[in-house]
mmCIF file of N, CA, C and O in Angstrom:
data_model
loop_
_atom_site.group_PDB
_atom_site.id
_atom_site.type_symbol
_atom_site.label_atom_id
_atom_site.label_comp_id
_atom_site.label_asym_id
_atom_site.label_seq_id
_atom_site.Cartn_x
_atom_site.Cartn_y
_atom_site.Cartn_z
ATOM 1 N N ILE A 160 167.147 138.900 95.209
ATOM 2 C CA ILE A 160 167.329 137.522 95.035
ATOM 3 C C ILE A 160 165.889 137.374 94.443
ATOM 4 O O ILE A 160 164.825 137.480 95.005
ATOM 5 N N CYS A 161 165.796 136.397 93.151
ATOM 6 C CA CYS A 161 164.485 136.122 92.665
ATOM 7 C C CYS A 161 164.415 134.621 92.959
ATOM 8 O O CYS A 161 165.160 133.825 92.489
ATOM 9 N N MET A 162 163.247 134.128 93.409
ATOM 10 C CA MET A 162 162.913 132.679 93.773
ATOM 11 C C MET A 162 161.993 132.069 92.842
ATOM 12 O O MET A 162 161.279 132.886 92.090
ATOM 13 N N PRO A 163 161.979 130.870 92.609
ATOM 14 C CA PRO A 163 161.242 130.028 91.797
ATOM 15 C C PRO A 163 159.620 130.488 91.703
ATOM 16 O O PRO A 163 159.084 130.471 90.691
ATOM 17 N N ALA A 164 159.146 130.751 92.903
ATOM 18 C CA ALA A 164 157.644 130.952 92.918
ATOM 19 C C ALA A 164 157.314 132.350 92.145
ATOM 20 O O ALA A 164 156.259 132.453 91.762
ATOM 21 N N SER A 165 158.513 133.065 91.788
ATOM 22 C CA SER A 165 158.283 134.268 91.108
ATOM 23 C C SER A 165 157.997 134.016 89.511
ATOM 24 O O SER A 165 157.505 134.887 88.845
ATOM 25 N N TRP A 166 158.369 132.831 89.161
ATOM 26 C CA TRP A 166 158.405 132.633 87.650
ATOM 27 C C TRP A 166 156.993 132.003 87.206
ATOM 28 O O TRP A 166 156.738 131.053 87.178
ATOM 29 N N ARG A 167 156.243 133.215 86.769
ATOM 30 C CA ARG A 167 155.063 132.871 86.278
ATOM 31 C C ARG A 167 155.010 133.573 84.767
ATOM 32 O O ARG A 167 155.375 134.692 84.680
ATOM 33 N N PRO A 168 154.697 132.809 83.709
ATOM 34 C CA PRO A 168 154.690 133.510 82.465
ATOM 35 C C PRO A 168 153.745 134.726 82.570
ATOM 36 O O PRO A 168 152.693 134.880 82.806
ATOM 37 N N SER A 169 154.336 135.796 82.235
ATOM 38 C CA SER A 169 153.944 137.251 82.225
ATOM 39 C C SER A 169 152.639 137.575 81.231
ATOM 40 O O SER A 169 151.971 138.240 81.323
ATOM 41 N N ARG A 170 152.787 136.762 80.209
ATOM 42 C CA ARG A 170 151.749 136.870 79.133
ATOM 43 C C ARG A 170 150.946 135.651 78.806
ATOM 44 O O ARG A 170 150.233 135.499 78.035
ATOM 45 N N GLY A 171 151.011 134.648 79.758
ATOM 46 C CA GLY A 171 150.263 133.494 79.724
ATOM 47 C C GLY A 171 150.896 132.490 78.867
ATOM 48 O O GLY A 171 151.418 132.869 77.776
ATOM 49 N N GLY A 172 150.633 131.180 79.138
ATOM 50 C CA GLY A 172 151.222 130.241 78.284
ATOM 51 C C GLY A 172 152.662 129.896 78.461
ATOM 52 O O GLY A 172 153.441 130.692 78.750
ATOM 53 N N THR A 173 153.035 128.591 78.112
ATOM 54 C CA THR A 173 154.448 128.159 78.350
ATOM 55 C C THR A 173 155.343 128.820 77.381
ATOM 56 O O THR A 173 156.515 128.829 77.574
ATOM 57 N N GLU A 174 154.906 129.245 76.120
ATOM 58 C CA GLU A 174 155.749 129.794 75.168
ATOM 59 C C GLU A 174 156.283 131.224 75.630
ATOM 60 O O GLU A 174 157.300 131.705 75.001
ATOM 61 N N HIS A 175 155.850 131.660 76.812
ATOM 62 C CA HIS A 175 156.269 132.954 77.337
ATOM 63 C C HIS A 175 156.974 132.817 78.610
ATOM 64 O O HIS A 175 157.202 133.685 79.496
ATOM 65 N N ALA A 176 157.138 131.538 79.041
ATOM 66 C CA ALA A 176 157.696 131.139 80.405
ATOM 67 C C ALA A 176 159.016 131.816 80.649
ATOM 68 O O ALA A 176 159.198 132.179 81.934
ATOM 69 N N LEU A 177 159.844 132.172 79.590
ATOM 70 C CA LEU A 177 161.010 132.718 79.968
ATOM 71 C C LEU A 177 161.259 134.279 80.025
ATOM 72 O O LEU A 177 162.266 134.912 80.358
ATOM 73 N N ASP A 178 159.791 134.894 79.675
ATOM 74 C CA ASP A 178 159.850 136.328 79.589
ATOM 75 C C ASP A 178 160.425 137.109 80.741
ATOM 76 O O ASP A 178 161.274 138.090 80.718
ATOM 77 N N GLU A 179 160.118 136.670 81.974
ATOM 78 C CA GLU A 179 160.505 137.365 83.209
ATOM 79 C C GLU A 179 161.981 137.208 83.501
ATOM 80 O O GLU A 179 162.745 138.072 83.957
ATOM 81 N N ILE A 180 162.403 135.937 83.259
ATOM 82 C CA ILE A 180 163.919 135.504 83.512
ATOM 83 C C ILE A 180 164.737 136.592 82.580
ATOM 84 O O ILE A 180 165.797 137.065 83.008
ATOM 85 N N ILE A 181 164.332 136.652 81.240
ATOM 86 C CA ILE A 181 165.034 137.409 80.360
ATOM 87 C C ILE A 181 165.044 138.788 80.761
ATOM 88 O O ILE A 181 166.106 139.557 80.726
ATOM 89 N N ALA A 182 163.885 139.350 81.160
ATOM 90 C CA ALA A 182 163.665 140.676 81.549
ATOM 91 C C ALA A 182 164.550 141.115 82.860
ATOM 92 O O ALA A 182 164.899 142.272 82.927
ATOM 93 N N LEU A 183 164.993 140.020 83.571
ATOM 94 C CA LEU A 183 165.704 140.183 84.864
ATOM 95 C C LEU A 183 167.069 139.820 84.622
ATOM 96 O O LEU A 183 167.892 139.870 85.627
ATOM 97 N N ALA A 184 167.595 139.696 83.366
ATOM 98 C CA ALA A 184 168.960 139.317 83.092
ATOM 99 C C ALA A 184 169.859 140.426 83.590
ATOM 100 O O ALA A 184 169.708 141.481 83.384
ATOM 101 N N GLY A 185 170.750 139.996 84.479
ATOM 102 C CA GLY A 185 171.655 140.999 85.072
ATOM 103 C C GLY A 185 171.594 141.014 86.707
ATOM 104 O O GLY A 185 172.344 141.774 87.201
ATOM 105 N N THR A 186 170.459 140.400 87.131
ATOM 106 C CA THR A 186 170.273 140.439 88.656
ATOM 107 C C THR A 186 171.638 139.699 89.259
ATOM 108 O O THR A 186 172.154 138.816 88.549
ATOM 109 N N ASP A 187 171.815 140.014 90.486
ATOM 110 C CA ASP A 187 172.973 139.415 91.185
ATOM 111 C C ASP A 187 172.782 137.720 91.333
ATOM 112 O O ASP A 187 173.550 136.957 91.175
ATOM 113 N N ARG A 188 171.552 137.480 91.715
ATOM 114 C CA ARG A 188 171.245 136.082 91.902
ATOM 115 C C ARG A 188 169.866 135.700 91.412
ATOM 116 O O ARG A 188 168.827 136.414 91.794
ATOM 117 N N MET A 189 169.695 134.629 90.850
ATOM 118 C CA MET A 189 168.371 134.086 90.486
ATOM 119 C C MET A 189 168.339 132.614 90.846
ATOM 120 O O MET A 189 169.183 131.887 90.560
ATOM 121 N N THR A 190 167.201 132.181 91.301
ATOM 122 C CA THR A 190 166.914 130.691 91.599
ATOM 123 C C THR A 190 166.002 130.304 90.501
ATOM 124 O O THR A 190 164.759 130.749 90.543
ATOM 125 N N ILE A 191 166.297 129.620 89.466
ATOM 126 C CA ILE A 191 165.475 129.185 88.207
ATOM 127 C C ILE A 191 165.186 127.737 88.349
ATOM 128 O O ILE A 191 166.107 126.792 88.422
ATOM 129 N N PRO A 192 163.968 127.471 88.375
ATOM 130 C CA PRO A 192 163.625 125.770 88.242
ATOM 131 C C PRO A 192 164.272 125.221 87.073
ATOM 132 O O PRO A 192 164.453 125.685 85.877
ATOM 133 N N PRO A 193 164.677 123.935 87.353
ATOM 134 C CA PRO A 193 165.330 123.132 86.217
ATOM 135 C C PRO A 193 164.484 123.218 84.904
ATOM 136 O O PRO A 193 165.252 123.279 83.846
ATOM 137 N N PRO A 194 163.275 123.147 84.735
ATOM 138 C CA PRO A 194 162.658 123.004 83.334
ATOM 139 C C PRO A 194 162.811 124.246 82.701
ATOM 140 O O PRO A 194 163.194 124.336 81.460
ATOM 141 N N LEU A 195 163.027 125.391 83.363
ATOM 142 C CA LEU A 195 163.294 126.604 82.692
ATOM 143 C C LEU A 195 164.752 126.848 82.327
ATOM 144 O O LEU A 195 165.081 127.476 81.383
ATOM 145 N N LEU A 196 165.579 126.321 83.313
ATOM 146 C CA LEU A 196 167.162 126.321 82.652
ATOM 147 C C LEU A 196 167.186 125.627 81.541
ATOM 148 O O LEU A 196 168.034 126.048 80.727
ATOM 149 N N GLU A 197 166.504 124.247 81.450
ATOM 150 C CA GLU A 197 166.556 123.584 80.240
ATOM 151 C C GLU A 197 166.126 124.336 79.014
ATOM 152 O O GLU A 197 166.637 124.273 77.937
ATOM 153 N N GLN A 198 165.010 124.953 79.077
ATOM 154 C CA GLN A 198 164.546 125.810 78.065
ATOM 155 C C GLN A 198 165.539 126.987 77.689
ATOM 156 O O GLN A 198 165.712 127.189 76.443
ATOM 157 N N LEU A 199 166.107 127.561 78.674
ATOM 158 C CA LEU A 199 167.199 128.483 78.382
ATOM 159 C C LEU A 199 168.345 127.927 77.554
ATOM 160 O O LEU A 199 168.980 128.496 76.586
ATOM 161 N N ALA A 200 168.833 126.794 78.136
ATOM 162 C CA ALA A 200 169.890 126.094 77.494
ATOM 163 C C ALA A 200 169.670 125.742 76.037
ATOM 164 O O ALA A 200 170.566 125.644 75.192
ATOM 165 N N ALA A 201 168.378 125.312 75.711
ATOM 166 C CA ALA A 201 168.003 124.908 74.408
ATOM 167 C C ALA A 201 167.677 125.942 73.443
ATOM 168 O O ALA A 201 167.742 125.813 72.277
ATOM 169 N N SER A 202 167.851 127.158 74.005
ATOM 170 C CA SER A 202 167.389 128.285 73.078
ATOM 171 C C SER A 202 168.622 128.844 72.632
ATOM 172 O O SER A 202 169.640 128.870 73.082
ATOM 173 N N ASP A 203 168.492 129.386 71.208
ATOM 174 C CA ASP A 203 169.617 130.037 70.660
ATOM 175 C C ASP A 203 169.401 131.710 70.693
ATOM 176 O O ASP A 203 170.259 132.447 70.258
ATOM 177 N N ALA A 204 168.394 132.047 71.320
ATOM 178 C CA ALA A 204 168.093 133.456 71.483
ATOM 179 C C ALA A 204 169.046 134.209 72.384
ATOM 180 O O ALA A 204 169.412 133.557 73.439
ATOM 181 N N PRO A 205 169.579 135.229 71.976
ATOM 182 C CA PRO A 205 170.419 135.901 72.800
ATOM 183 C C PRO A 205 169.678 136.349 74.180
ATOM 184 O O PRO A 205 168.509 136.773 74.128
ATOM 185 N N VAL A 206 170.365 136.521 75.305
ATOM 186 C CA VAL A 206 170.094 137.017 76.541
ATOM 187 C C VAL A 206 170.891 138.174 76.979
ATOM 188 O O VAL A 206 171.820 137.988 77.674
ATOM 189 N N PRO A 207 170.617 139.434 76.553
ATOM 190 C CA PRO A 207 171.304 140.543 76.750
ATOM 191 C C PRO A 207 171.260 140.862 78.229
ATOM 192 O O PRO A 207 170.016 140.754 78.689
ATOM 193 N N ARG A 208 172.023 141.509 78.835
ATOM 194 C CA ARG A 208 171.962 141.961 80.286
ATOM 195 C C ARG A 208 171.019 143.182 80.116
ATOM 196 O O ARG A 208 171.255 144.153 79.447
ATOM 197 N N ALA A 209 169.779 142.955 80.893
ATOM 198 C CA ALA A 209 168.927 143.968 81.229
ATOM 199 C C ALA A 209 169.013 144.902 82.251
ATOM 200 O O ALA A 209 168.369 146.017 82.146
ATOM 201 N N LEU A 210 169.572 144.425 83.287
ATOM 202 C CA LEU A 210 169.724 145.323 84.439
ATOM 203 C C LEU A 210 171.102 145.533 84.680
ATOM 204 O O LEU A 210 172.007 144.723 84.683
ATOM 205 N N GLU A 211 171.456 146.725 85.074
ATOM 206 C CA GLU A 211 172.642 147.294 85.474
ATOM 207 C C GLU A 211 172.613 147.815 87.021
ATOM 208 O O GLU A 211 171.802 148.935 87.187
ATOM 209 N N PRO A 212 173.229 147.325 88.009
ATOM 210 C CA PRO A 212 173.111 147.608 89.311
ATOM 211 C C PRO A 212 173.290 149.176 89.634
ATOM 212 O O PRO A 212 172.561 149.843 90.231
ATOM 213 N N ALA A 213 174.297 149.689 89.074
ATOM 214 C CA ALA A 213 174.689 150.995 89.242
ATOM 215 C C ALA A 213 173.707 152.007 88.632
ATOM 216 O O ALA A 213 173.248 152.939 89.102
ATOM 217 N N GLU A 214 173.287 151.624 87.270
ATOM 218 C CA GLU A 214 172.231 152.403 86.647
ATOM 219 C C GLU A 214 170.860 152.400 87.498
ATOM 220 O O GLU A 214 170.243 153.423 87.579
ATOM 221 N N ALA A 215 170.569 151.333 88.042
ATOM 222 C CA ALA A 215 169.371 151.130 88.787
ATOM 223 C C ALA A 215 169.322 151.758 90.055
ATOM 224 O O ALA A 215 168.383 152.636 90.360
ATOM 225 N N ALA A 216 170.665 151.715 90.722
ATOM 226 C CA ALA A 216 170.708 152.628 91.879
ATOM 227 C C ALA A 216 170.645 154.129 91.674
ATOM 228 O O ALA A 216 170.028 154.844 92.474
ATOM 229 N N ALA A 217 171.304 154.480 90.586
ATOM 230 C CA ALA A 217 171.234 155.985 90.344
ATOM 231 C C ALA A 217 169.669 156.430 89.877
ATOM 232 O O ALA A 217 169.322 157.643 90.185
ATOM 233 N N ALA A 218 169.104 155.605 89.370
ATOM 234 C CA ALA A 218 167.818 156.018 88.773
ATOM 235 C C ALA A 218 166.658 155.977 89.870
ATOM 236 O O ALA A 218 165.580 156.417 89.690
ATOM 237 N N CYS A 219 167.054 155.242 90.997
ATOM 238 C CA CYS A 219 165.923 155.033 92.021
ATOM 239 C C CYS A 219 165.915 156.315 93.057
ATOM 240 O O CYS A 219 166.880 156.627 93.455
ATOM 241 N N ASP A 220 164.572 156.942 93.092
ATOM 242 C CA ASP A 220 164.621 158.043 93.963
ATOM 243 C C ASP A 220 163.642 157.650 95.142
ATOM 244 O O ASP A 220 163.263 158.424 95.917
ATOM 245 N N ASP A 221 163.582 156.205 95.438
ATOM 246 C CA ASP A 221 162.785 155.827 96.567
ATOM 247 C C ASP A 221 163.780 156.082 97.916
ATOM 248 O O ASP A 221 164.907 155.904 97.689
ATOM 249 N N GLU A 222 163.167 156.463 98.903
ATOM 250 C CA GLU A 222 163.935 156.672 100.138
ATOM 251 C C GLU A 222 164.404 155.370 100.751
ATOM 252 O O GLU A 222 163.657 154.350 100.755
ATOM 253 N N GLU A 223 165.568 155.431 101.173
ATOM 254 C CA GLU A 223 166.087 153.961 101.665
ATOM 255 C C GLU A 223 165.384 153.822 102.971
ATOM 256 O O GLU A 223 165.312 154.780 103.924
ATOM 257 N N LEU A 224 164.845 152.555 103.229
ATOM 258 C CA LEU A 224 164.277 152.213 104.546
ATOM 259 C C LEU A 224 165.145 152.419 105.682
ATOM 260 O O LEU A 224 166.211 151.812 105.680
ATOM 261 N N GLY A 225 164.616 153.166 106.570
ATOM 262 C CA GLY A 225 165.511 153.540 107.746
ATOM 263 C C GLY A 225 166.783 154.153 107.441
ATOM 264 O O GLY A 225 167.762 153.924 108.321
ATOM 265 N N GLY A 226 166.906 154.915 106.373
ATOM 266 C CA GLY A 226 168.206 155.469 106.100
ATOM 267 C C GLY A 226 169.090 154.454 105.608
ATOM 268 O O GLY A 226 170.366 154.840 105.689
ATOM 269 N N GLY A 227 168.794 153.315 105.248
ATOM 270 C CA GLY A 227 169.775 152.372 104.863
ATOM 271 C C GLY A 227 170.250 151.349 106.101
ATOM 272 O O GLY A 227 170.952 150.530 105.945
ATOM 273 N N SER A 228 169.737 151.664 107.268
ATOM 274 C CA SER A 228 170.311 150.951 108.449
ATOM 275 C C SER A 228 168.870 150.581 109.246
ATOM 276 O O SER A 228 168.288 151.446 109.789
ATOM 277 N N VAL A 229 168.593 149.338 109.334
ATOM 278 C CA VAL A 229 167.289 148.875 109.964
ATOM 279 C C VAL A 229 167.702 147.926 111.052
ATOM 280 O O VAL A 229 168.271 146.944 110.726
ATOM 281 N N ASP A 230 167.448 148.157 112.298
ATOM 282 C CA ASP A 230 167.737 147.207 113.398
ATOM 283 C C ASP A 230 166.754 145.824 113.206
ATOM 284 O O ASP A 230 165.633 146.031 112.622
ATOM 285 N N GLU A 231 167.150 144.950 114.018
ATOM 286 C CA GLU A 231 166.233 143.801 113.871
ATOM 287 C C GLU A 231 164.914 144.044 114.522
ATOM 288 O O GLU A 231 163.859 143.530 113.761
ATOM 289 N N LYS A 232 164.629 144.792 115.465
ATOM 290 C CA LYS A 232 163.306 145.026 116.090
ATOM 291 C C LYS A 232 162.399 145.558 115.120
ATOM 292 O O LYS A 232 161.236 145.347 114.722
ATOM 293 N N THR A 233 162.922 146.807 114.300
ATOM 294 C CA THR A 233 162.240 147.409 113.284
ATOM 295 C C THR A 233 162.018 146.594 112.068
ATOM 296 O O THR A 233 160.853 146.545 111.545
ATOM 297 N N PHE A 234 162.950 145.818 111.725
ATOM 298 C CA PHE A 234 162.812 144.736 110.575
ATOM 299 C C PHE A 234 161.646 143.876 110.843
ATOM 300 O O PHE A 234 160.656 143.680 110.047
ATOM 301 N N ARG A 235 161.595 143.377 112.004
ATOM 302 C CA ARG A 235 160.625 142.402 112.420
ATOM 303 C C ARG A 235 159.195 142.937 112.489
ATOM 304 O O ARG A 235 158.233 142.433 112.073
ATOM 305 N N TYR A 236 159.186 144.231 112.905
ATOM 306 C CA TYR A 236 157.919 144.851 113.026
ATOM 307 C C TYR A 236 157.478 145.084 111.551
ATOM 308 O O TYR A 236 156.285 144.896 111.296
ATOM 309 N N LEU A 237 158.179 145.687 110.667
ATOM 310 C CA LEU A 237 157.828 145.856 109.397
ATOM 311 C C LEU A 237 157.521 144.660 108.661
ATOM 312 O O LEU A 237 156.560 144.692 107.841
ATOM 313 N N MET A 238 158.160 143.560 108.914
ATOM 314 C CA MET A 238 157.802 142.414 108.308
ATOM 315 C C MET A 238 156.492 141.737 108.600
ATOM 316 O O MET A 238 155.883 141.394 107.760
ATOM 317 N N THR A 239 156.271 141.909 110.050
ATOM 318 C CA THR A 239 154.971 141.538 110.565
ATOM 319 C C THR A 239 153.833 142.403 110.038
ATOM 320 O O THR A 239 152.759 141.808 109.714
ATOM 321 N N MET A 240 154.046 143.656 109.825
ATOM 322 C CA MET A 240 153.002 144.410 109.386
ATOM 323 C C MET A 240 152.603 144.276 107.983
ATOM 324 O O MET A 240 151.656 144.742 107.553
ATOM 325 N N ASP A 241 153.550 143.627 107.052
ATOM 326 C CA ASP A 241 153.201 143.328 105.758
ATOM 327 C C ASP A 241 152.520 142.189 105.727
ATOM 328 O O ASP A 241 153.285 141.138 105.915
ATOM 329 N N GLY A 242 151.280 141.938 105.550
ATOM 330 C CA GLY A 242 150.647 140.669 105.661
ATOM 331 C C GLY A 242 151.321 139.603 104.622
ATOM 332 O O GLY A 242 151.143 138.392 104.962
ATOM 333 N N CYS A 243 151.851 140.203 103.710
ATOM 334 C CA CYS A 243 152.231 139.062 102.617
ATOM 335 C C CYS A 243 153.649 138.495 103.066
ATOM 336 O O CYS A 243 154.100 137.430 102.855
ATOM 337 N N GLY A 244 154.478 139.374 103.782
ATOM 338 C CA GLY A 244 155.781 139.032 104.169
ATOM 339 C C GLY A 244 155.944 137.713 104.853
ATOM 340 O O GLY A 244 156.493 136.773 104.312
ATOM 341 N N PRO A 245 155.282 137.478 106.044
ATOM 342 C CA PRO A 245 155.483 136.376 106.837
ATOM 343 C C PRO A 245 154.814 135.010 106.101
ATOM 344 O O PRO A 245 155.289 133.959 106.241
ATOM 345 N N ASP A 246 153.769 135.443 105.489
ATOM 346 C CA ASP A 246 153.073 134.258 104.779
ATOM 347 C C ASP A 246 153.858 133.642 103.563
ATOM 348 O O ASP A 246 154.190 132.472 103.610
ATOM 349 N N LYS A 247 154.391 134.608 102.719
ATOM 350 C CA LYS A 247 155.141 134.142 101.607
ATOM 351 C C LYS A 247 156.517 133.679 102.033
ATOM 352 O O LYS A 247 157.176 132.797 101.484
ATOM 353 N N MET A 248 157.123 134.304 103.025
ATOM 354 C CA MET A 248 158.325 133.770 103.570
ATOM 355 C C MET A 248 158.194 132.447 104.201
ATOM 356 O O MET A 248 159.039 131.598 103.832
ATOM 357 N N GLY A 249 157.235 132.127 104.887
ATOM 358 C CA GLY A 249 156.966 130.752 105.373
ATOM 359 C C GLY A 249 156.807 129.806 104.187
ATOM 360 O O GLY A 249 157.382 128.665 104.355
ATOM 361 N N GLU A 250 155.928 130.134 103.452
ATOM 362 C CA GLU A 250 155.737 129.260 102.250
ATOM 363 C C GLU A 250 156.946 128.812 101.566
ATOM 364 O O GLU A 250 157.175 127.880 101.217
ATOM 365 N N GLY A 251 157.836 129.963 101.204
ATOM 366 C CA GLY A 251 159.048 129.775 100.517
ATOM 367 C C GLY A 251 159.902 128.929 101.409
ATOM 368 O O GLY A 251 160.614 127.951 100.856
ATOM 369 N N LEU A 252 160.170 129.087 102.565
ATOM 370 C CA LEU A 252 161.087 128.346 103.400
ATOM 371 C C LEU A 252 160.532 126.871 103.487
ATOM 372 O O LEU A 252 161.356 125.949 103.405
ATOM 373 N N ARG A 253 159.291 126.653 103.718
ATOM 374 C CA ARG A 253 158.681 125.306 103.875
ATOM 375 C C ARG A 253 159.103 124.515 102.426
ATOM 376 O O ARG A 253 159.452 123.328 102.473
ATOM 377 N N ALA A 254 158.731 125.269 101.207
ATOM 378 C CA ALA A 254 158.984 124.595 99.976
ATOM 379 C C ALA A 254 160.468 124.302 99.925
ATOM 380 O O ALA A 254 160.832 123.167 99.394
ATOM 381 N N PHE A 255 161.301 125.246 100.221
ATOM 382 C CA PHE A 255 162.754 124.979 100.168
ATOM 383 C C PHE A 255 163.239 123.898 100.968
ATOM 384 O O PHE A 255 163.924 122.919 100.538
ATOM 385 N N VAL A 256 162.685 123.690 102.097
ATOM 386 C CA VAL A 256 163.074 122.600 103.102
ATOM 387 C C VAL A 256 162.611 121.247 102.426
ATOM 388 O O VAL A 256 163.307 120.282 102.320
ATOM 389 N N ALA A 257 161.325 121.279 101.960
ATOM 390 C CA ALA A 257 160.762 120.089 101.141
ATOM 391 C C ALA A 257 161.598 119.499 100.075
ATOM 392 O O ALA A 257 162.032 118.447 99.896
ATOM 393 N N ASP A 258 162.086 120.674 99.170
ATOM 394 C CA ASP A 258 162.845 120.229 98.090
ATOM 395 C C ASP A 258 164.165 119.751 98.504
ATOM 396 O O ASP A 258 164.942 118.851 97.844
ATOM 397 N N THR A 259 164.812 120.349 99.603
ATOM 398 C CA THR A 259 166.133 119.963 100.027
ATOM 399 C C THR A 259 166.008 118.444 100.474
ATOM 400 O O THR A 259 166.835 117.682 100.297
ATOM 401 N N GLU A 260 164.967 118.148 101.216
ATOM 402 C CA GLU A 260 164.733 116.802 101.757
ATOM 403 C C GLU A 260 164.703 115.753 100.635
ATOM 404 O O GLU A 260 165.085 114.700 100.653
ATOM 405 N N LYS A 261 163.955 116.169 99.618
ATOM 406 C CA LYS A 261 163.742 115.300 98.421
ATOM 407 C C LYS A 261 165.072 115.008 97.640
ATOM 408 O O LYS A 261 165.453 113.978 97.409
ATOM 409 N N LEU A 262 166.010 116.194 97.588
ATOM 410 C CA LEU A 262 167.203 116.180 97.007
ATOM 411 C C LEU A 262 168.191 115.116 97.833
ATOM 412 O O LEU A 262 168.905 114.182 97.374
ATOM 413 N N GLU A 263 168.042 115.394 99.108
ATOM 414 C CA GLU A 263 168.978 114.513 99.968
ATOM 415 C C GLU A 263 168.537 113.063 99.939
ATOM 416 O O GLU A 263 169.405 112.261 99.760
ATOM 417 N N GLN A 264 167.266 112.750 99.813
ATOM 418 C CA GLN A 264 166.689 111.326 99.633
ATOM 419 C C GLN A 264 167.239 110.843 98.212
ATOM 420 O O GLN A 264 167.703 109.534 98.178
ATOM 421 N N ALA A 265 167.007 111.503 97.208
ATOM 422 C CA ALA A 265 167.568 111.208 95.934
ATOM 423 C C ALA A 265 169.070 110.805 95.822
ATOM 424 O O ALA A 265 169.424 109.913 95.461
ATOM 425 N N ILE A 266 169.803 111.638 96.564
ATOM 426 C CA ILE A 266 171.318 111.271 96.695
ATOM 427 C C ILE A 266 171.543 110.121 97.512
ATOM 428 O O ILE A 266 172.320 109.319 97.095
ATOM 429 N N ARG A 267 170.973 109.972 98.551
ATOM 430 C CA ARG A 267 171.064 108.538 99.455
ATOM 431 C C ARG A 267 170.766 107.447 98.425
ATOM 432 O O ARG A 267 171.350 106.316 98.684
ATOM 433 N N GLU A 268 169.589 107.367 97.787
ATOM 434 C CA GLU A 268 169.220 106.406 96.886
ATOM 435 C C GLU A 268 170.278 106.022 95.808
ATOM 436 O O GLU A 268 170.273 105.018 95.345
ATOM 437 N N LYS A 269 170.951 107.077 95.392
ATOM 438 C CA LYS A 269 172.176 106.720 94.554
ATOM 439 C C LYS A 269 173.342 106.094 95.061
ATOM 440 O O LYS A 269 174.125 105.384 94.273
ATOM 441 N N PHE A 270 173.513 106.290 96.378
ATOM 442 C CA PHE A 270 174.655 105.616 97.126
ATOM 443 C C PHE A 270 174.151 104.396 97.764
ATOM 444 O O PHE A 270 173.784 103.905 98.402
#
């Protein structure tokens, strides 16, 4: 899952704002900020599927974490040991909650 905090123009400048989104075309889920969705909708450029899950899985030779089965205790330990994990997860959750509250307020004001 790709979250909005990920969308930073990879080559700098707003003219390249869609580069990463287009490069990830084919992912199962993406959360894309409205301004970038508007840019995509206004564009006539093709967006070919860039990622195929079966091909990516076949090409990956990374060992599956925990053999593909990680219990909660191990997950929490690994997440805590990754300094970026808890910080970015918390930052993302706080931003999501704040945006949800703004949306709910906007809907209440409409009714």
